[in-house]
CSV table of C-alpha atoms in Angstrom, one decimal:
chain,number,residue,atom,x,y,z
A,503,HIS,CA,35.5,87.1,102.9
A,504,ARG,CA,34.2,86.7,99.4
A,505,LEU,CA,32.3,89.4,97.5
A,506,ARG,CA,30.2,88.4,94.5
A,507,VAL,CA,28.3,90.3,91.9
A,508,GLY,CA,24.6,90.1,92.7
A,509,GLU,CA,25.3,89.6,96.4
A,510,GLU,CA,23.4,91.8,99.0
A,511,LEU,CA,25.7,93.5,101.5
A,512,ALA,CA,25.1,96.7,103.4
A,513,ARG,CA,27.8,99.3,102.9
A,514,GLN,CA,28.4,99.6,106.7
A,515,GLU,CA,28.5,95.8,107.0
A,516,LEU,CA,31.3,95.7,104.4
A,517,ALA,CA,33.1,98.5,106.1
A,518,ASP,CA,32.9,96.6,109.4
A,519,ILE,CA,34.2,93.4,107.7
A,520,LEU,CA,37.1,95.3,106.3
A,521,LEU,CA,38.0,97.0,109.6
A,522,SER,CA,37.9,93.7,111.4
A,523,ALA,CA,40.2,92.2,108.8
A,524,GLY,CA,42.8,94.9,109.5
A,525,TYR,CA,42.1,97.3,106.6
A,526,GLU,CA,42.5,101.0,107.0
A,527,ARG,CA,39.8,103.5,105.9
A,528,GLN,CA,41.3,106.2,103.7
A,529,GLU,CA,39.9,109.0,101.5
A,530,LEU,CA,41.8,107.6,98.5
A,531,VAL,CA,43.1,104.0,98.2
A,532,GLU,CA,46.8,104.1,97.6
A,533,GLY,CA,48.1,100.7,98.7
A,534,PRO,CA,47.3,97.2,99.9
A,535,GLY,CA,45.2,97.0,103.0
A,536,GLU,CA,43.2,100.2,102.4
A,537,PHE,CA,39.6,100.9,101.5
A,538,SER,CA,37.5,104.0,100.7
A,539,LEU,CA,33.8,104.6,100.8
A,540,ARG,CA,32.3,107.2,98.4
A,541,GLY,CA,28.6,107.1,97.8
A,542,GLY,CA,27.7,103.8,96.1
A,543,VAL,CA,31.3,103.1,95.3
A,544,ILE,CA,33.7,101.2,97.6
A,545,ASP,CA,37.3,100.9,96.6
A,546,ILE,CA,39.3,98.1,98.3
A,547,TRP,CA,42.9,97.2,97.8
A,548,PRO,CA,43.0,93.5,98.9
A,549,ALA,CA,46.1,92.6,100.8
A,550,ALA,CA,47.1,89.9,98.3
A,551,SER,CA,46.4,91.8,95.1
A,552,ASP,CA,48.6,94.0,93.0
A,553,LYS,CA,45.6,96.1,91.9
A,554,PRO,CA,42.7,97.6,93.8
A,555,VAL,CA,39.0,96.7,93.2
A,556,ARG,CA,36.1,99.0,92.8
A,557,VAL,CA,32.8,97.7,94.2
A,558,GLU,CA,29.8,99.4,92.8
A,559,GLN,CA,26.5,99.0,94.6
A,560,PHE,CA,22.9,99.7,93.8
A,561,GLY,CA,21.2,99.9,97.1
A,562,GLU,CA,22.7,96.9,99.0
A,563,GLU,CA,23.3,94.8,95.9
A,564,ILE,CA,26.8,94.5,94.5
A,565,GLU,CA,26.3,95.6,90.9
A,566,SER,CA,29.9,95.3,89.7
A,567,LEU,CA,33.4,94.4,90.7
A,568,ARG,CA,36.3,95.8,88.7
A,569,LEU,CA,40.0,96.0,89.0
A,570,PHE,CA,41.2,99.6,88.5
A,571,ASP,CA,44.4,101.5,88.0
A,572,PRO,CA,45.1,103.5,91.2
A,573,GLU,CA,47.0,106.2,89.2
A,574,SER,CA,44.3,106.9,86.5
A,575,GLN,CA,41.3,105.5,88.4
A,576,ARG,CA,40.3,103.8,85.1
A,577,SER,CA,38.7,100.4,85.2
A,578,LEU,CA,40.7,97.5,83.9
A,579,ASP,CA,38.9,94.1,84.2
A,580,LYS,CA,35.5,93.0,85.3
A,581,LEU,CA,35.3,90.4,88.0
A,582,GLU,CA,32.6,88.1,89.2
A,583,GLU,CA,34.0,87.7,92.7
A,584,ILE,CA,36.9,88.7,94.9
A,585,SER,CA,38.4,87.3,98.0
A,586,ILE,CA,39.3,89.7,100.8
A,587,LEU,CA,42.1,88.3,102.9
A,588,PRO,CA,43.2,89.8,106.2
A,589,ALA,CA,45.4,92.9,105.8
A,590,ARG,CA,47.3,92.4,109.1
A,591,GLU,CA,49.0,89.5,110.9
A,592,LEU,CA,47.3,90.6,114.2
A,593,LEU,CA,43.6,91.1,114.1
A,594,LEU,CA,42.1,92.6,117.2
A,595,GLU,CA,38.6,91.7,118.5
A,596,PRO,CA,36.7,94.4,120.4
A,597,ASP,CA,36.6,92.5,123.7
A,598,GLU,CA,40.4,91.8,123.4
A,599,VAL,CA,41.0,95.5,122.7
A,600,GLU,CA,39.0,96.6,125.8
A,601,ALA,CA,40.8,94.2,128.1
A,602,ALA,CA,44.3,94.9,126.7
A,603,CYS,CA,43.8,98.7,126.9
A,604,ALA,CA,42.9,98.4,130.6
A,605,GLU,CA,46.0,96.3,131.2
A,606,ILE,CA,48.2,98.8,129.2
A,607,GLU,CA,46.8,101.7,131.2
A,608,ALA,CA,47.6,100.0,134.5
A,609,ALA,CA,51.1,99.2,133.3
A,610,LEU,CA,51.5,102.8,132.2
A,611,GLU,CA,50.5,104.1,135.6
A,612,ARG,CA,53.0,101.9,137.3
A,613,GLN,CA,55.8,103.0,135.0
A,614,VAL,CA,54.9,106.7,135.3
A,615,THR,CA,55.1,106.4,139.1
A,616,ARG,CA,58.5,104.8,138.8
A,617,LEU,CA,59.8,107.5,136.5
A,618,GLU,CA,58.4,110.3,138.7
A,619,ASP,CA,60.0,108.6,141.7
A,620,PHE,CA,63.4,108.9,139.9
A,621,GLY,CA,62.7,112.6,139.1
A,622,ALA,CA,62.1,111.9,135.4
A,623,GLU,CA,58.9,113.9,135.0
A,624,GLU,CA,59.5,114.9,131.4
A,625,GLU,CA,60.1,111.2,130.4
A,626,ALA,CA,56.9,110.2,132.2
A,627,ARG,CA,55.0,112.9,130.4
A,628,ARG,CA,56.3,111.8,127.0
A,629,LEU,CA,55.6,108.1,127.7
A,630,THR,CA,52.1,109.0,128.8
A,631,GLU,CA,51.4,111.0,125.6
A,632,LYS,CA,52.8,108.2,123.4
A,633,VAL,CA,50.9,105.4,125.1
A,634,LYS,CA,47.6,107.3,125.3
A,635,SER,CA,47.9,108.2,121.5
A,636,ASP,CA,48.5,104.5,120.8
A,637,LEU,CA,45.6,103.4,122.9
A,638,ASP,CA,43.3,105.9,121.1
A,639,ALA,CA,44.3,104.5,117.8
A,640,VAL,CA,43.8,100.9,118.9
A,641,SER,CA,40.4,101.6,120.4
A,642,GLN,CA,39.3,103.1,117.1
A,643,HIS,CA,40.6,100.1,115.2
A,644,THR,CA,43.2,102.2,113.4
A,645,TYR,CA,46.3,100.1,112.4
A,646,LEU,CA,49.1,100.9,114.7
A,647,HIS,CA,52.6,100.4,113.3
A,648,SER,CA,54.0,99.8,116.8
A,649,VAL,CA,51.4,97.3,117.9
A,650,GLU,CA,54.0,94.6,118.3
A,651,TYR,CA,55.2,96.4,121.5
A,652,TYR,CA,51.8,95.7,123.0
A,653,LEU,CA,51.5,92.0,121.9
A,654,PRO,CA,51.8,90.6,125.5
A,655,TYR,CA,48.7,92.6,126.5
A,656,PHE,CA,46.7,91.4,123.5
A,657,TRP,CA,47.9,87.9,123.6
A,658,PRO,CA,49.1,87.2,127.2
A,659,GLN,CA,49.2,83.4,126.8
A,660,GLY,CA,51.8,83.7,124.0
A,661,SER,CA,52.8,80.7,121.9
A,662,VAL,CA,55.7,79.0,120.2
A,663,PRO,CA,55.7,77.0,116.9
A,664,ALA,CA,55.4,73.7,118.7
A,665,ASP,CA,51.9,74.9,120.0
A,666,TYR,CA,50.6,74.3,116.5
A,667,LEU,CA,51.8,70.8,116.1
A,668,SER,CA,49.7,67.7,116.9
A,669,GLU,CA,50.7,65.5,119.8
A,670,ASP,CA,51.9,62.8,117.5
A,671,ALA,CA,54.0,65.1,115.2
A,672,VAL,CA,57.6,64.2,114.6
A,673,VAL,CA,60.1,67.1,114.6
A,674,VAL,CA,63.3,66.7,112.6
A,675,VAL,CA,66.1,69.2,113.1
A,676,GLY,CA,69.0,69.2,110.7
A,677,ASP,CA,72.5,70.2,111.7
A,678,PRO,CA,74.4,71.1,108.5
A,679,ALA,CA,77.7,71.4,110.4
A,680,SER,CA,77.8,67.8,111.4
A,681,ASN,CA,75.6,66.6,108.5
A,682,SER,CA,73.2,64.9,110.9
A,683,LEU,CA,69.6,64.9,111.9
A,684,ILE,CA,68.0,65.0,115.3
A,685,VAL,CA,64.5,63.5,115.8
């Protein structure tokens, strides 16, 4: 998403864009992939930037965009526009989250039953607490550091690199040991 000086954009709309792009809302922006809302000021640390950006709005109009020093909070350079790239490799859509959470809860119930059948009630309790906590975070669009454990639920079809090649693509594999190529 691009933000430009003079553009009209509601504060909540920008927050929704950032959340859907994998950004985390914080009180104070301290690192890439975070944003903060304070009055007419929105601080964003774009994922591909070494400095955060302060977006100042008057009503819904973007009045200024400025790079700032996260330590001193002082402005550095004025910008006319910025690009907001996704902050995460895995971006979750609301309908995907709902379906995946239902599947994860069903799998959790099956696993808890197995653990309880083996007399591992404490392990079942800890597993339930952990997974329920993860599901709460995911359903609130909070970035979850262990989300990769749940990938099969969010992306059940899976993929391999060859899925992204065209039908007429030629794949060449080099074998350094024999100094040969396989086509």
